[in-house]
CSV table of C-alpha atoms in Angstrom, one decimal:
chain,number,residue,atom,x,y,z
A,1,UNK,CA,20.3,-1.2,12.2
A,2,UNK,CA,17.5,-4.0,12.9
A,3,UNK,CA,19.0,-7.5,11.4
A,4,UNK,CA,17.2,-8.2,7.7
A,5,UNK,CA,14.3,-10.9,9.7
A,6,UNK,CA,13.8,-8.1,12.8
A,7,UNK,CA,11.0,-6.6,10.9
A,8,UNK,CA,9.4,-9.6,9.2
A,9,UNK,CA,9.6,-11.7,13.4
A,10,UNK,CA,7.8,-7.9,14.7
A,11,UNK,CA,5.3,-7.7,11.9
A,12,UNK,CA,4.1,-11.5,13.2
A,13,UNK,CA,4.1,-10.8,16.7
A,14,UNK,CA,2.0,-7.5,15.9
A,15,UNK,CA,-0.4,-9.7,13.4
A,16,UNK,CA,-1.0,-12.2,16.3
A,17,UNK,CA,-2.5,-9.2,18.1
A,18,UNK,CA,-4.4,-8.2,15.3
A,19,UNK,CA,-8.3,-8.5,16.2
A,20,UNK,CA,-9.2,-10.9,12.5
A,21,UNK,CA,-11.7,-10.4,10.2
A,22,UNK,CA,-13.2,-12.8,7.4
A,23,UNK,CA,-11.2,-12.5,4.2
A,24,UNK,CA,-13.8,-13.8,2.0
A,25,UNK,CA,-15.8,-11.1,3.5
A,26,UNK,CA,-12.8,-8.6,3.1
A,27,UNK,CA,-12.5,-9.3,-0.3
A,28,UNK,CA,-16.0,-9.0,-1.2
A,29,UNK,CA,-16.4,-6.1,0.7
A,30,UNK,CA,-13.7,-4.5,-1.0
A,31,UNK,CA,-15.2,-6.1,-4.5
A,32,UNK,CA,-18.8,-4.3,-3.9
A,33,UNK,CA,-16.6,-0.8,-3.2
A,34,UNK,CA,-14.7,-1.2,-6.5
A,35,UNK,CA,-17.4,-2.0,-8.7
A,36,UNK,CA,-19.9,0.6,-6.9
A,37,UNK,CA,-17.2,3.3,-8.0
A,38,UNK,CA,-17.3,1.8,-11.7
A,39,UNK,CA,-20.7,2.3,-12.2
A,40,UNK,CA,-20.8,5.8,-10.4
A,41,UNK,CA,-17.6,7.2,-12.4
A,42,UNK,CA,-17.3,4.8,-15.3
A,43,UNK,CA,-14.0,6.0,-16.1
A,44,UNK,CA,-11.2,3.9,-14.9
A,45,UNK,CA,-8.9,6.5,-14.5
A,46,UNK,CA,-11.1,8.2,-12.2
A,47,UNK,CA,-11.5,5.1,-10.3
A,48,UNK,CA,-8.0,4.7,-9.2
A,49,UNK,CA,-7.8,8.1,-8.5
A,50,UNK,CA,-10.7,7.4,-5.5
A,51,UNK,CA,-9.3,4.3,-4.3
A,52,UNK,CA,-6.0,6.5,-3.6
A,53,UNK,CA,-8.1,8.3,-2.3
A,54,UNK,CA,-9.4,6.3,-0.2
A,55,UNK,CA,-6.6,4.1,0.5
A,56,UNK,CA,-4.8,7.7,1.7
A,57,UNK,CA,-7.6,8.6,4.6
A,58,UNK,CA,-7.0,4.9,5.6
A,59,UNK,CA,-3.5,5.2,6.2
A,60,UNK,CA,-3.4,8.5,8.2
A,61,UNK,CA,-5.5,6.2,10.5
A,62,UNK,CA,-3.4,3.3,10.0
A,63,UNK,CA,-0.2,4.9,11.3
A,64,UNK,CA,-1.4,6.1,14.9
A,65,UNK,CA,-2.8,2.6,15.5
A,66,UNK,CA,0.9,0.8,14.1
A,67,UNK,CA,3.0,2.9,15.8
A,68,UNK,CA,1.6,2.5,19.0
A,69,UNK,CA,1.0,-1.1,19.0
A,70,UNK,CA,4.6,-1.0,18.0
A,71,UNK,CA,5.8,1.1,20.9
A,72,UNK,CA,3.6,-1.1,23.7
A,73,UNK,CA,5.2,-4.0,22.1
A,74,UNK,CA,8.5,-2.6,22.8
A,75,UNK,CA,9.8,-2.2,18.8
A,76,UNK,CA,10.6,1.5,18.8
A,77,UNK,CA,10.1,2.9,15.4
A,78,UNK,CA,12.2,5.6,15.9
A,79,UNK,CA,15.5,3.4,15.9
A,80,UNK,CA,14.3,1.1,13.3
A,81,UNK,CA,13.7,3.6,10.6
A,82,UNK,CA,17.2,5.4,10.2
A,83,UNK,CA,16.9,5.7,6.4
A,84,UNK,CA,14.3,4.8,3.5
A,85,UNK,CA,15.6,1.3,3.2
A,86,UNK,CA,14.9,0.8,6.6
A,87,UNK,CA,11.6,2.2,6.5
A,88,UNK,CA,10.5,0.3,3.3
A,89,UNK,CA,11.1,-2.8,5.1
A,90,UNK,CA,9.2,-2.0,8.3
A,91,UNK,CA,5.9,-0.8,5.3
A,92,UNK,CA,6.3,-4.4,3.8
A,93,UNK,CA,7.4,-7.1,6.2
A,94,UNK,CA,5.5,-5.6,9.3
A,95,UNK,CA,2.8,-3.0,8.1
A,96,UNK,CA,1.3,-5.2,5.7
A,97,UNK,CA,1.6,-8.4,7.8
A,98,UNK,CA,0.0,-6.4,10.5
A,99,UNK,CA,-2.8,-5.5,9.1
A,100,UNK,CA,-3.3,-7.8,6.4
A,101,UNK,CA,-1.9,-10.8,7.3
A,102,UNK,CA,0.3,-11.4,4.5
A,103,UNK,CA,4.3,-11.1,4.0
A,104,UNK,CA,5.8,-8.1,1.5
A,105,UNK,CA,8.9,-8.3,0.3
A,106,UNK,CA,11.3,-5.0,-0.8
A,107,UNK,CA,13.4,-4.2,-3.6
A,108,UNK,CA,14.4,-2.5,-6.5
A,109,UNK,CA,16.1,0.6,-5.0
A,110,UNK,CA,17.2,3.1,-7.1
A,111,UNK,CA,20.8,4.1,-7.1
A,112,UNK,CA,20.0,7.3,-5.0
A,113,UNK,CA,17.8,5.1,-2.7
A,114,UNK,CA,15.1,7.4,-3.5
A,115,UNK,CA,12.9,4.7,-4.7
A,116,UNK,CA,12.1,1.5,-4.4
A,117,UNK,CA,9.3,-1.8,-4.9
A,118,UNK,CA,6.7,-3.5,-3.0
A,119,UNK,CA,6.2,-7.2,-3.8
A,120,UNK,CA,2.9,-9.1,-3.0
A,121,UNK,CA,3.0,-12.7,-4.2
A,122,UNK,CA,-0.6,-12.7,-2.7
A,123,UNK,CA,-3.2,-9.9,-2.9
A,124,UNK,CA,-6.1,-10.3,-0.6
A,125,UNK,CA,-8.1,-7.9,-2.4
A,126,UNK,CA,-8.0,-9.4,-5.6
A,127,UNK,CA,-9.7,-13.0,-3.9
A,128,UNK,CA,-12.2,-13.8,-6.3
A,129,UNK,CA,-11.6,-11.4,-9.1
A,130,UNK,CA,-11.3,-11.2,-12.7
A,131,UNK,CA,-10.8,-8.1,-14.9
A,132,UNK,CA,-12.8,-8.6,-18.4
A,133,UNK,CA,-10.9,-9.1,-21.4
A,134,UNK,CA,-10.4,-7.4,-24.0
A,135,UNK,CA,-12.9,-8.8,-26.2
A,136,UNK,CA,-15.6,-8.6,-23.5
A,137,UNK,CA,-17.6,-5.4,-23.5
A,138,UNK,CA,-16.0,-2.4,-21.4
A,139,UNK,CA,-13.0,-4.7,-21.1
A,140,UNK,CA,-10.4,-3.0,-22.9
A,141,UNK,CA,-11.1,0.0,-20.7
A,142,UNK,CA,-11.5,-1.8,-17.8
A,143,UNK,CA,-8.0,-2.8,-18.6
A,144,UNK,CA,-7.2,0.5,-16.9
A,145,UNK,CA,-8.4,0.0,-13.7
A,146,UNK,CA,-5.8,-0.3,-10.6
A,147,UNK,CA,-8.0,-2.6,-9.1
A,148,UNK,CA,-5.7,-2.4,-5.7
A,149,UNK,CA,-4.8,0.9,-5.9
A,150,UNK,CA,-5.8,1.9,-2.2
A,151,UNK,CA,-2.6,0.1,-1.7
A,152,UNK,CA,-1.2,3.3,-2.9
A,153,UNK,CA,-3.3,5.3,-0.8
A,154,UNK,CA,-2.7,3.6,2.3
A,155,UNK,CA,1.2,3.8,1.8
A,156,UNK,CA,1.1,7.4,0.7
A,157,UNK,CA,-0.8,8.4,3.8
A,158,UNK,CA,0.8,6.8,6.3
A,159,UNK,CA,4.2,7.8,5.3
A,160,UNK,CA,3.0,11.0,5.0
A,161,UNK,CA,1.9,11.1,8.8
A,162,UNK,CA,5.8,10.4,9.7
A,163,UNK,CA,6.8,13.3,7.4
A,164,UNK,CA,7.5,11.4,3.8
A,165,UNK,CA,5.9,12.8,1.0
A,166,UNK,CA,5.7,9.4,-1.4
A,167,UNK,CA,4.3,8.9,-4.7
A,168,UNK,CA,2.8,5.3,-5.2
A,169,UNK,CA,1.8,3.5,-8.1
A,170,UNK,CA,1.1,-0.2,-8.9
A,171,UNK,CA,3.3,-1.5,-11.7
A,172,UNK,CA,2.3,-4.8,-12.2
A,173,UNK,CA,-0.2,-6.6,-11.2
A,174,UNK,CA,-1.4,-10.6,-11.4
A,175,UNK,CA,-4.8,-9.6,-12.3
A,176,UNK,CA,-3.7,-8.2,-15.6
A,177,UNK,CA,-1.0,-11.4,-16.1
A,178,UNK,CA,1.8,-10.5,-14.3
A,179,UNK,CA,3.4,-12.9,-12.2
A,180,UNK,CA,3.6,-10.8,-8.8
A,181,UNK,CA,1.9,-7.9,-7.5
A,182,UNK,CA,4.7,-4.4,-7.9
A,183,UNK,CA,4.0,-1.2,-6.4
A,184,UNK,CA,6.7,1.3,-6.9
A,185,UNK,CA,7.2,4.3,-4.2
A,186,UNK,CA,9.5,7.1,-4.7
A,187,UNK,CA,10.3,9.5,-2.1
A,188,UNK,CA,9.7,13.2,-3.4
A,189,UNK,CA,10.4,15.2,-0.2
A,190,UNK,CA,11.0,14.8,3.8
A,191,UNK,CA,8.8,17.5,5.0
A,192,UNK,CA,8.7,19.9,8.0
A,193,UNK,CA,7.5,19.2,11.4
A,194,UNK,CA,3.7,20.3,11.5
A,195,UNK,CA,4.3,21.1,7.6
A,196,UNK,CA,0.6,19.4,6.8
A,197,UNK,CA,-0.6,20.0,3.6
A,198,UNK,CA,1.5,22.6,3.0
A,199,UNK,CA,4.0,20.8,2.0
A,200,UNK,CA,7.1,23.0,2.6
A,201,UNK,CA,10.9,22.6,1.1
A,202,UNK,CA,13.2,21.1,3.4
């Protein structure tokens, strides 16, 4: 099994080949996207389910492009991914870093390892931005938004590609008070070769 700092020394060799973008601009793009879907869905709930959306075409794209900078940089996925802990730390310390610059860290298994948590102590999405309170106007249901839920998407997607069906949801989050960033995957099925959408029992 790859030592505990393997993935997190791989995911910055991968980021320093990373072409960069802005990520004022990032986060502002990002910013316009969210509060475009506000005003065209107004419900929050249907909100998040679009940016998982979203987030999910993004990662089917994502993996390809990971997994084969990996391979020409000689970190074979294959033999670093034996089990769901050692895939959880390849998503956070070298998937993130890769493609957004910035460190995860894992924990929180379950006692089946069936589960476990994300940790962002910084969110380059959420540059800039401030959820209304509760005493503003719309901001008790704007309270509801996942404001980084593509996060979701992008995990469930590209875990999907390598034949894990995930569910992902964000559990706490700094721009509602908390003091890190939590998003909580549980592993609901290893599916079939070729299985798709179909989605077929082990």
């Amino acid at each position: 099994m790859a030592s505990k700092s393997q993935p997190a020394q791989s995911g910055q060799a991968l980021w320093t080949k990373m072409p960069k973008a802005n990520a004022e601009l990032f986060a502002l793009t990002y910013g316009s996207l969210v509060t475009e879907l506000v005003r065209d869905y107004e419900d929050p709930i249907e909100v998040n389910a679009q940016l998982e959306r979203i987030g999910h075409s993004i990662g089917v794209r994502c993996v390809d492009e990971f997994l084969s900078k990996a391979d020409v940089a000689g970190m074979g996925m294959a033999t670093q991914c034996q089990n769901l802990r050692d895939t959880a730390e390849v998503v956070a310390k070298m998937g993130f870093k890769m493609f957004l610059g910035i460190q995860a860290e894992v924990g929180g298994f379950s006692q089946d390892q069936r589960s476990f948590s994300i940790y962002l102590q910084e969110n380059p999405l959420s540059t800039f931005v401030e959820l209304p309170g509760d005493e503003q106007s719309g901001g008790d249901d704007l309270r509801r938004l996942k404001y980084s839920n593509v996060y979701c998407g992008v995990i469930r997607g590209a875990l999907e590609q390598v034949n894990l069906k995930v569910e992902c949801n964000i559990v706490r989050d700094t721009l509602k008070g908390d003091e890190v960033n939590e998003i909580r995957v549980e592993l609901k099925e290893v599916l079939a070769d070729g299985a798709g959408d179909d989605y077929k029992e082990e």
